[in-house]
Coordinates of C-alpha atoms in Angstrom, one line a residue:
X12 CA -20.8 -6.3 -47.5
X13 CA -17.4 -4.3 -46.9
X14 CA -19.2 -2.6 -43.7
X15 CA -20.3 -5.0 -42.3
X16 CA -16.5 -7.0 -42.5
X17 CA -14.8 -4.2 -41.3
X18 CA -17.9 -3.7 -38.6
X19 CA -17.1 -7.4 -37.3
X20 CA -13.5 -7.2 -37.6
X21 CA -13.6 -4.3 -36.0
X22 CA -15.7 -5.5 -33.0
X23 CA -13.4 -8.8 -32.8
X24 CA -10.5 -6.3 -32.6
X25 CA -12.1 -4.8 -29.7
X26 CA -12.4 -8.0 -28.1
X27 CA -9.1 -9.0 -28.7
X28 CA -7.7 -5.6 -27.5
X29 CA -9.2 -6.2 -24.4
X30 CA -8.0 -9.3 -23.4
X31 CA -3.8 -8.9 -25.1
X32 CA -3.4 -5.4 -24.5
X33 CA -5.4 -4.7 -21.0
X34 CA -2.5 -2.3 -19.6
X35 CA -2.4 0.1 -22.9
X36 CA -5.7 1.3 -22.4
X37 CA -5.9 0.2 -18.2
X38 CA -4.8 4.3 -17.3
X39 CA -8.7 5.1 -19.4
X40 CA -10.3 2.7 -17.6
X41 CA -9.1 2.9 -13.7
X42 CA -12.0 4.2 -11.6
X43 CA -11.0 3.9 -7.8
X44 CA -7.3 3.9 -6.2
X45 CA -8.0 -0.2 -5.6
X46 CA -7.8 -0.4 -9.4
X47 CA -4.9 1.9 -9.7
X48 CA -2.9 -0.4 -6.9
X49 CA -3.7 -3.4 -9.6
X50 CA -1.2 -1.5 -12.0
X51 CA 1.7 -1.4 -9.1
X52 CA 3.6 -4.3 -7.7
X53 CA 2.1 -6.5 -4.6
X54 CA 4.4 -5.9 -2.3
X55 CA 2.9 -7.3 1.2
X56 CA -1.3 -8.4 1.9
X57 CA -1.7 -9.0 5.7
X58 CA -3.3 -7.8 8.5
X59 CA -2.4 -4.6 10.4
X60 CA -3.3 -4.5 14.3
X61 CA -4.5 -1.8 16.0
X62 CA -5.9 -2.7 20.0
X63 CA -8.4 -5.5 19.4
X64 CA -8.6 -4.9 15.6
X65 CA -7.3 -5.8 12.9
X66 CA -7.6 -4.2 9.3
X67 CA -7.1 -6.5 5.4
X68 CA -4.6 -4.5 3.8
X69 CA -3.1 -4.7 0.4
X70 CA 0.0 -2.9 0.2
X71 CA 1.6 -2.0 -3.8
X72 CA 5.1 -0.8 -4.0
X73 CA 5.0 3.2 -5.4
X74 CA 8.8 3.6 -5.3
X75 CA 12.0 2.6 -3.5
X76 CA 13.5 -1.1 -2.8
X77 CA 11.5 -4.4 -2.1
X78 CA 14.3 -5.9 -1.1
X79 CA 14.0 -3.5 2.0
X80 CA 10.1 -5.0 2.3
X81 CA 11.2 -8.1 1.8
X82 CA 14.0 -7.9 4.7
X83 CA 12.4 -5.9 7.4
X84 CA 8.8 -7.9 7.2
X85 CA 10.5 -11.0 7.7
X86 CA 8.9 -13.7 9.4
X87 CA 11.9 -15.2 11.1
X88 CA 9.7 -18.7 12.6
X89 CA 8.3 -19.7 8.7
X90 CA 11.3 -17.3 6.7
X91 CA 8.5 -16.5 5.0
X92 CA 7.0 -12.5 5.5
X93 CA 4.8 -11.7 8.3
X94 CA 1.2 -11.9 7.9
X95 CA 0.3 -9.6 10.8
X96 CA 1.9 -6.0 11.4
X97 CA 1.1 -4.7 14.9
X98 CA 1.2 -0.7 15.5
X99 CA 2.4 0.5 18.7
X100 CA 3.2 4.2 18.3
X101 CA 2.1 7.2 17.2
X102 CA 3.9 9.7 15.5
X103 CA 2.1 13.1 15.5
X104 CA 2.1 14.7 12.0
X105 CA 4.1 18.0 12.6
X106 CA 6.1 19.3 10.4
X107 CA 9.4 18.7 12.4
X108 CA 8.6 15.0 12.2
X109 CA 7.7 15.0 9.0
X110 CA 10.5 16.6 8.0
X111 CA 12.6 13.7 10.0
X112 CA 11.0 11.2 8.1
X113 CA 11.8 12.9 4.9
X114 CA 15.4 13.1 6.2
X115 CA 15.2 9.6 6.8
X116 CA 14.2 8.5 3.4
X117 CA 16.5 10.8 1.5
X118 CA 19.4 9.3 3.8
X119 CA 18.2 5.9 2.6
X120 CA 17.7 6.6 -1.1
X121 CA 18.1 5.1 -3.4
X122 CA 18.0 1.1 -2.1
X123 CA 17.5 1.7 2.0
X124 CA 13.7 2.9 1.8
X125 CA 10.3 2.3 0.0
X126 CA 6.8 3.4 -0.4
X127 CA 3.5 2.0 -0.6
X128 CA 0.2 2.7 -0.7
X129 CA -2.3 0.6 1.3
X130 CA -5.5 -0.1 0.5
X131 CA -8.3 -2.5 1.7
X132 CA -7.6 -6.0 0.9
X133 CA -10.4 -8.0 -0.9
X134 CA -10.9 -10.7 2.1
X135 CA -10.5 -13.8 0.2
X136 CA -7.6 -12.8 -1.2
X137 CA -4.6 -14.4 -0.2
X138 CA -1.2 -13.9 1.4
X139 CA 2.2 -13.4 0.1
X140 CA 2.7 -17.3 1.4
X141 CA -0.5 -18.2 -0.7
X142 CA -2.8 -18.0 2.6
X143 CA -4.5 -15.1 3.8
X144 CA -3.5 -15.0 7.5
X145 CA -6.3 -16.5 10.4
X146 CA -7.0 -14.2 12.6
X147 CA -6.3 -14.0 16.5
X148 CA -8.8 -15.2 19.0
X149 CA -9.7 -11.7 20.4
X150 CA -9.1 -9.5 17.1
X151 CA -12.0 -7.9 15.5
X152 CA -11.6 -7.5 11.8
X153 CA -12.4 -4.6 10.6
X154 CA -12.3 -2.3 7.4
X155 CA -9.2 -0.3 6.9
X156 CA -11.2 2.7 6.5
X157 CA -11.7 2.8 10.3
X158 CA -8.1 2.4 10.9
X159 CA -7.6 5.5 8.3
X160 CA -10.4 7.5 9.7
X161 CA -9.2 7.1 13.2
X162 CA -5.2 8.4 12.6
X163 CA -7.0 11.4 10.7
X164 CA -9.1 11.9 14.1
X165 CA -5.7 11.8 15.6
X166 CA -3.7 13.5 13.8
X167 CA -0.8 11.1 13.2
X168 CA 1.2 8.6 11.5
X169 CA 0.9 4.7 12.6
X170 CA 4.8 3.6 13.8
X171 CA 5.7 0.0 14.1
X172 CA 9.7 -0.9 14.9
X173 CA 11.2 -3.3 12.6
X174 CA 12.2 -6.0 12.5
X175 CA 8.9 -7.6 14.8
X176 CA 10.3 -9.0 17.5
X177 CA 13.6 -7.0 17.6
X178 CA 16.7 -7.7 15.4
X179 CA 18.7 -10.8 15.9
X180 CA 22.3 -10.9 15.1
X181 CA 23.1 -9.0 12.0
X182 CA 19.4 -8.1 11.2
X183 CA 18.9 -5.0 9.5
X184 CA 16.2 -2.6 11.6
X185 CA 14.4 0.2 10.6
X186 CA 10.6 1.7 10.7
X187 CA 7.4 1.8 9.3
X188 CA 5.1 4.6 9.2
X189 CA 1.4 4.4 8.3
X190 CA 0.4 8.1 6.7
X191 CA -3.6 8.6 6.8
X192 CA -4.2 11.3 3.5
X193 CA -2.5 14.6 4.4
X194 CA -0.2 17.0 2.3
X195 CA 3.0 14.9 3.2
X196 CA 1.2 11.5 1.8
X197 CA -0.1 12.8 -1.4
X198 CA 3.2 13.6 -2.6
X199 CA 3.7 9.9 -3.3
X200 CA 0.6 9.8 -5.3
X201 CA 0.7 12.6 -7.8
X202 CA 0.7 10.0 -10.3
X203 CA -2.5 8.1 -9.0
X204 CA -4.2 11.4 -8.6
X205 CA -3.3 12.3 -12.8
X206 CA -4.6 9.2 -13.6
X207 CA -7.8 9.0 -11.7
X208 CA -8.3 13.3 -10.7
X209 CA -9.5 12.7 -7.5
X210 CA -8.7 10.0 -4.6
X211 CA -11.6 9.3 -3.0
X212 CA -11.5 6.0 -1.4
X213 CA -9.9 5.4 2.0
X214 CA -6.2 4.7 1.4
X215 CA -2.8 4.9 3.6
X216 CA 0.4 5.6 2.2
X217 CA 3.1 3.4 3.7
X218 CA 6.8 4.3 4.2
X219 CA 9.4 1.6 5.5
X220 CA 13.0 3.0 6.4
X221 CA 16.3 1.0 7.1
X222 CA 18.2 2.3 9.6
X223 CA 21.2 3.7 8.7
X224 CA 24.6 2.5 10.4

């Protein structure tokens, strides 16, 4: 009798443990970085633009300020945050650049910068403004993984100029730079890689600098 109690206690505790106390044990079970960006904070979910593509992407805060985020991807026609981030540049991933954009995020720390990671956005999910964005007549969608596989072919980081648009008035500005995986992106996820011990799926790590007066 005892056995089988503690045998069906036991397996009611396991169901229980799953549903109250998911993020104890979420580290054991995360298999792919998409899991792992389920355990950081939703920062932005939008569309970035490449040419006549555009790519889904998720995009979870690994450190620095949201408020930075939330000021620089302003949407200033809805007040809301844009749906739909358009790169322009490239920025070639030397180590003089690199070491510029470093310079840049240690001159922002600790509240003028932040990191992300980006990672394909499931396309039903929805925007930060509770729609996922419609996209342009003209734009292919496409799977971030292309957009990933083709800054490796090149060699560089994505840049777009912030605020969209161009400042108006007293606007803060600044820059975002869209790192394919390469030694300077994996820094920011030394944790992810402990957790899961190998990265494997197509991922970009996102940095977003104010500029400084």
């Amino acid at each position: 009798m005892l056995p089988r109690d503690s045998e069906r206690n036991h397996r009611t505790g396991e169901s229980e443990s799953k549903t109250h106390e998911e993020p104890k044990s979420e580290t054991k079970k995360l298999k792919n970085l998409s899991e792992y960006a389920q355990t950081l904070q939703l920062a932005w979910n939008g569309l970035l633009v490449l040419k006549n593509s555009c790519f889904p992407t998720s995009m979870h805060i690994l450190e620095g300020d949201l408020s930075v985020i939330n000021g620089l991807l302003k949407d200033h026609s809805s007040g809301g945050k844009l749906t739909q981030l358009k790169i322009a540049q490239r920025l070639r991933l030397d180590q003089p650049k690199l070491d510029e954009v470093t310079r840049r995020i240690k001159q922002g720390s600790p509240n003028g910068y932040a990191v992300l990671l980006a990672t394909q956005s499931a396309l039903g999910s929805v925007g930060a403004e509770g729609t996922f964005p419609v996209v342009e007549p003209g734009l292919q969608r496409r799977l971030l993984r292309n957009l990933v596989s083709y800054l490796k072919q090149k060699q560089a980081a994505g840049v777009i100029s912030l605020p969209v648009g161009g400042a108006k008035g007293r606007d803060s500005t600044g820059m975002l730079y869209a790192f394919p995986p390469c030694e300077f992106s994996q820094q920011y996820l030394q944790s992810a890689l402990r957790t899961l011990g190998k990265l494997e799926e197509e991922h970009m790590v996102i940095v977003i600098v104010k500029d400084t007066a």
